[in-house]
Amino acid sequence: MAVLKIIEYPDPRLRIKAKPVEAVTDDIRQLAADMLETMYAAPGVGLAATQVNVHQRVLVVDVTQEQDQPLAFVNPEIIEREGTTEAEEGCLSVPGIFDRLSTRSSRIVVRALGRDGKPFELEADGLLAVCIQHEMDHLMGKV
Ligand code: ZN
């Protein structure tokens, strides 16, 4: 595994829209593993491939304090949303700004492929839901 370089605002590469992953190959698995290592090293709770200058729809999150529940999403899409919540969000690509307030759905259901290439659905609320929505914005080229 390797720690990757995180690109920072206002780098124009953060505006590139990520392309869907065609197949979950060993390269994608390696990317997800490297992204998790990069996120833990930062430290952060989420990272989108866009932030390491790979423009494919891959994101990783782990909102646990123990950093022991790594989640990787390939081609994530939100298939259900419910409620709204005001969230204070930090971003590894915008260092120094920790409390950017945003309005997010409070509960979501995400469908994605796992690192094994199999589809799964995950219901998320709280910090996990906010974090996934934040990282999905990166994949859309939003900062
Ligand atoms: Zn971010």
PDB file of C-alpha atoms and ligand atoms in Angstrom:
ATOM      1  CA  MET A   1       0.000   0.000   0.000  1.00  0.00           C
ATOM      2  CA  ALA A   2       1.059   3.574  -0.476  1.00  0.00           C
ATOM      3  CA  VAL A   3       0.107   7.004   0.753  1.00  0.00           C
ATOM      4  CA  LEU A   4      -1.027   9.058  -2.243  1.00  0.00           C
ATOM      5  CA  LYS A   5      -0.747  12.802  -2.729  1.00  0.00           C
ATOM      6  CA  ILE A   6      -3.972  14.658  -1.978  1.00  0.00           C
ATOM      7  CA  ILE A   7      -4.621  17.526  -4.374  1.00  0.00           C
ATOM      8  CA  GLU A   8      -5.839  20.729  -2.776  1.00  0.00           C
ATOM      9  CA  TYR A   9      -8.236  23.515  -3.622  1.00  0.00           C
ATOM     10  CA  PRO A  10      -8.109  25.472  -5.960  1.00  0.00           C
ATOM     11  CA  ASP A  11      -6.426  22.799  -8.110  1.00  0.00           C
ATOM     12  CA  PRO A  12      -8.603  22.598 -11.260  1.00  0.00           C
ATOM     13  CA  ARG A  13      -8.300  18.797 -11.278  1.00  0.00           C
ATOM     14  CA  LEU A  14     -10.749  18.785  -8.346  1.00  0.00           C
ATOM     15  CA  ARG A  15     -13.383  19.924 -10.868  1.00  0.00           C
ATOM     16  CA  ILE A  16     -13.026  16.885 -13.117  1.00  0.00           C
ATOM     17  CA  LYS A  17     -16.076  14.638 -13.111  1.00  0.00           C
ATOM     18  CA  ALA A  18     -15.162  11.013 -12.362  1.00  0.00           C
ATOM     19  CA  LYS A  19     -16.040   8.260 -14.829  1.00  0.00           C
ATOM     20  CA  PRO A  20     -17.793   5.046 -13.846  1.00  0.00           C
ATOM     21  CA  VAL A  21     -15.521   2.083 -13.149  1.00  0.00           C
ATOM     22  CA  GLU A  22     -16.025  -0.568 -15.840  1.00  0.00           C
ATOM     23  CA  ALA A  23     -14.762  -3.513 -13.822  1.00  0.00           C
ATOM     24  CA  VAL A  24     -13.446  -3.994 -10.314  1.00  0.00           C
ATOM     25  CA  THR A  25      -9.941  -5.118 -11.203  1.00  0.00           C
ATOM     26  CA  ASP A  26      -6.836  -5.573  -9.073  1.00  0.00           C
ATOM     27  CA  ASP A  27      -5.914  -2.001 -10.025  1.00  0.00           C
ATOM     28  CA  ILE A  28      -9.155  -0.734  -8.510  1.00  0.00           C
ATOM     29  CA  ARG A  29      -8.606  -2.843  -5.380  1.00  0.00           C
ATOM     30  CA  GLN A  30      -5.099  -1.420  -5.088  1.00  0.00           C
ATOM     31  CA  LEU A  31      -6.461   2.096  -5.554  1.00  0.00           C
ATOM     32  CA  ALA A  32      -9.034   1.562  -2.781  1.00  0.00           C
ATOM     33  CA  ALA A  33      -6.357   0.153  -0.436  1.00  0.00           C
ATOM     34  CA  ASP A  34      -4.038   3.087  -1.149  1.00  0.00           C
ATOM     35  CA  MET A  35      -6.884   5.559  -0.673  1.00  0.00           C
ATOM     36  CA  LEU A  36      -7.721   4.044   2.716  1.00  0.00           C
ATOM     37  CA  GLU A  37      -4.087   4.289   3.790  1.00  0.00           C
ATOM     38  CA  THR A  38      -3.958   7.892   2.563  1.00  0.00           C
ATOM     39  CA  MET A  39      -7.174   8.747   4.410  1.00  0.00           C
ATOM     40  CA  TYR A  40      -5.984   7.166   7.678  1.00  0.00           C
ATOM     41  CA  ALA A  41      -2.611   8.891   7.413  1.00  0.00           C
ATOM     42  CA  ALA A  42      -4.138  12.348   6.832  1.00  0.00           C
ATOM     43  CA  PRO A  43      -6.096  11.649   9.128  1.00  0.00           C
ATOM     44  CA  GLY A  44      -9.563  11.907   7.668  1.00  0.00           C
ATOM     45  CA  VAL A  45     -12.895  10.096   7.604  1.00  0.00           C
ATOM     46  CA  GLY A  46     -13.455   9.998   3.855  1.00  0.00           C
ATOM     47  CA  LEU A  47     -11.639  10.311   0.544  1.00  0.00           C
ATOM     48  CA  ALA A  48     -12.772  10.365  -3.068  1.00  0.00           C
ATOM     49  CA  ALA A  49     -10.540   9.166  -5.915  1.00  0.00           C
ATOM     50  CA  THR A  50     -10.803  12.663  -7.414  1.00  0.00           C
ATOM     51  CA  GLN A  51      -8.783  13.955  -4.449  1.00  0.00           C
ATOM     52  CA  VAL A  52      -5.836  11.734  -5.382  1.00  0.00           C
ATOM     53  CA  ASN A  53      -6.171  12.715  -9.045  1.00  0.00           C
ATOM     54  CA  VAL A  54      -7.806   9.481 -10.201  1.00  0.00           C
ATOM     55  CA  HIS A  55     -10.994  10.309 -12.033  1.00  0.00           C
ATOM     56  CA  GLN A  56     -12.963   7.138 -11.492  1.00  0.00           C
ATOM     57  CA  ARG A  57     -15.996   6.665  -9.266  1.00  0.00           C
ATOM     58  CA  VAL A  58     -14.346   5.238  -6.152  1.00  0.00           C
ATOM     59  CA  LEU A  59     -14.611   6.528  -2.604  1.00  0.00           C
ATOM     60  CA  VAL A  60     -13.597   5.266   0.817  1.00  0.00           C
ATOM     61  CA  VAL A  61     -14.882   6.180   4.264  1.00  0.00           C
ATOM     62  CA  ASP A  62     -14.348   5.168   7.865  1.00  0.00           C
ATOM     63  CA  VAL A  63     -16.029   7.303  10.510  1.00  0.00           C
ATOM     64  CA  THR A  64     -14.970   5.175  13.488  1.00  0.00           C
ATOM     65  CA  GLN A  65     -12.522   6.555  16.019  1.00  0.00           C
ATOM     66  CA  GLU A  66     -10.728   3.199  16.005  1.00  0.00           C
ATOM     67  CA  GLN A  67     -10.278   3.375  12.211  1.00  0.00           C
ATOM     68  CA  ASP A  68     -11.313  -0.253  11.989  1.00  0.00           C
ATOM     69  CA  GLN A  69     -14.344  -0.144   9.698  1.00  0.00           C
ATOM     70  CA  PRO A  70     -13.009   0.693   6.240  1.00  0.00           C
ATOM     71  CA  LEU A  71     -15.699   0.975   3.575  1.00  0.00           C
ATOM     72  CA  ALA A  72     -15.037   1.203  -0.134  1.00  0.00           C
ATOM     73  CA  PHE A  73     -17.665   2.144  -2.708  1.00  0.00           C
ATOM     74  CA  VAL A  74     -17.228   1.679  -6.443  1.00  0.00           C
ATOM     75  CA  ASN A  75     -19.772   3.467  -8.671  1.00  0.00           C
ATOM     76  CA  PRO A  76     -21.824   4.644  -5.673  1.00  0.00           C
ATOM     77  CA  GLU A  77     -25.320   6.003  -6.184  1.00  0.00           C
ATOM     78  CA  ILE A  78     -27.802   7.244  -3.622  1.00  0.00           C
ATOM     79  CA  ILE A  79     -31.064   5.394  -4.172  1.00  0.00           C
ATOM     80  CA  GLU A  80     -32.995   6.739  -1.182  1.00  0.00           C
ATOM     81  CA  ARG A  81     -32.825   9.962   0.801  1.00  0.00           C
ATOM     82  CA  GLU A  82     -34.733  11.129   3.824  1.00  0.00           C
ATOM     83  CA  GLY A  83     -34.745  14.216   6.007  1.00  0.00           C
ATOM     84  CA  THR A  84     -32.226  17.008   6.161  1.00  0.00           C
ATOM     85  CA  THR A  85     -29.408  17.764   8.537  1.00  0.00           C
ATOM     86  CA  GLU A  86     -26.999  20.648   8.977  1.00  0.00           C
ATOM     87  CA  ALA A  87     -23.483  19.313   9.037  1.00  0.00           C
ATOM     88  CA  GLU A  88     -20.102  20.814   9.813  1.00  0.00           C
ATOM     89  CA  GLU A  89     -17.709  19.334   7.299  1.00  0.00           C
ATOM     90  CA  GLY A  90     -13.985  19.381   6.901  1.00  0.00           C
ATOM     91  CA  CYS A  91     -12.208  18.468   3.698  1.00  0.00           C
ATOM     92  CA  LEU A  92      -8.717  17.055   3.162  1.00  0.00           C
ATOM     93  CA  SER A  93      -8.520  19.098  -0.062  1.00  0.00           C
ATOM     94  CA  VAL A  94      -9.326  22.327   1.760  1.00  0.00           C
ATOM     95  CA  PRO A  95      -6.922  22.270   4.708  1.00  0.00           C
ATOM     96  CA  GLY A  96      -7.415  24.771   7.458  1.00  0.00           C
ATOM     97  CA  ILE A  97     -11.192  25.058   7.053  1.00  0.00           C
ATOM     98  CA  PHE A  98     -12.852  22.652   9.433  1.00  0.00           C
ATOM     99  CA  ASP A  99     -16.353  23.955   9.887  1.00  0.00           C
ATOM    100  CA  ARG A 100     -17.993  24.440   6.561  1.00  0.00           C
ATOM    101  CA  LEU A 101     -21.733  24.233   7.158  1.00  0.00           C
ATOM    102  CA  SER A 102     -23.820  22.364   4.624  1.00  0.00           C
ATOM    103  CA  THR A 103     -27.279  20.871   4.340  1.00  0.00           C
ATOM    104  CA  ARG A 104     -27.375  17.135   3.710  1.00  0.00           C
ATOM    105  CA  SER A 105     -29.906  14.330   3.707  1.00  0.00           C
ATOM    106  CA  SER A 106     -29.985  12.845   7.196  1.00  0.00           C
ATOM    107  CA  ARG A 107     -30.519   9.274   6.048  1.00  0.00           C
ATOM    108  CA  ILE A 108     -29.499   7.695   2.774  1.00  0.00           C
ATOM    109  CA  VAL A 109     -29.338   4.309   1.111  1.00  0.00           C
ATOM    110  CA  VAL A 110     -26.311   3.859  -1.136  1.00  0.00           C
ATOM    111  CA  ARG A 111     -25.893   1.212  -3.774  1.00  0.00           C
ATOM    112  CA  ALA A 112     -22.384   0.434  -4.978  1.00  0.00           C
ATOM    113  CA  LEU A 113     -19.967  -2.305  -5.909  1.00  0.00           C
ATOM    114  CA  GLY A 114     -17.633  -3.561  -3.215  1.00  0.00           C
ATOM    115  CA  ARG A 115     -13.959  -4.335  -3.584  1.00  0.00           C
ATOM    116  CA  ASP A 116     -15.018  -7.884  -4.501  1.00  0.00           C
ATOM    117  CA  GLY A 117     -16.958  -6.483  -7.467  1.00  0.00           C
ATOM    118  CA  LYS A 118     -20.287  -7.515  -5.953  1.00  0.00           C
ATOM    119  CA  PRO A 119     -23.159  -5.047  -5.589  1.00  0.00           C
ATOM    120  CA  PHE A 120     -24.294  -4.077  -2.103  1.00  0.00           C
ATOM    121  CA  GLU A 121     -26.611  -1.584  -0.471  1.00  0.00           C
ATOM    122  CA  LEU A 122     -25.855   0.296   2.710  1.00  0.00           C
ATOM    123  CA  GLU A 123     -28.194   2.367   4.829  1.00  0.00           C
ATOM    124  CA  ALA A 124     -26.411   5.239   6.519  1.00  0.00           C
ATOM    125  CA  ASP A 125     -27.282   8.081   8.855  1.00  0.00           C
ATOM    126  CA  GLY A 126     -25.403  10.534  11.050  1.00  0.00           C
ATOM    127  CA  LEU A 127     -21.778  11.268  10.235  1.00  0.00           C
ATOM    128  CA  LEU A 128     -21.499   8.313   7.856  1.00  0.00           C
ATOM    129  CA  ALA A 129     -24.353   9.611   5.674  1.00  0.00           C
ATOM    130  CA  VAL A 130     -22.879  13.127   5.619  1.00  0.00           C
ATOM    131  CA  CYS A 131     -19.432  11.826   4.777  1.00  0.00           C
ATOM    132  CA  ILE A 132     -20.638   9.671   1.864  1.00  0.00           C
ATOM    133  CA  GLN A 133     -22.573  12.624   0.415  1.00  0.00           C
ATOM    134  CA  HIS A 134     -19.520  14.868   0.747  1.00  0.00           C
ATOM    135  CA  GLU A 135     -17.277  12.368  -1.070  1.00  0.00           C
ATOM    136  CA  MET A 136     -19.880  11.827  -3.792  1.00  0.00           C
ATOM    137  CA  ASP A 137     -19.795  15.578  -4.457  1.00  0.00           C
ATOM    138  CA  HIS A 138     -16.050  15.235  -5.134  1.00  0.00           C
ATOM    139  CA  LEU A 139     -16.743  12.545  -7.736  1.00  0.00           C
ATOM    140  CA  MET A 140     -19.081  15.041  -9.445  1.00  0.00           C
ATOM    141  CA  GLY A 141     -16.312  17.627  -9.528  1.00  0.00           C
ATOM    142  CA  LYS A 142     -17.793  19.737  -6.736  1.00  0.00           C
ATOM    143  CA  VAL A 143     -15.605  21.180  -4.017  1.00  0.00           C
TER     144      VAL A 143
HETATM  145 ZN    ZN B   1     -13.705  16.839   0.687  1.00  0.00          ZN
END
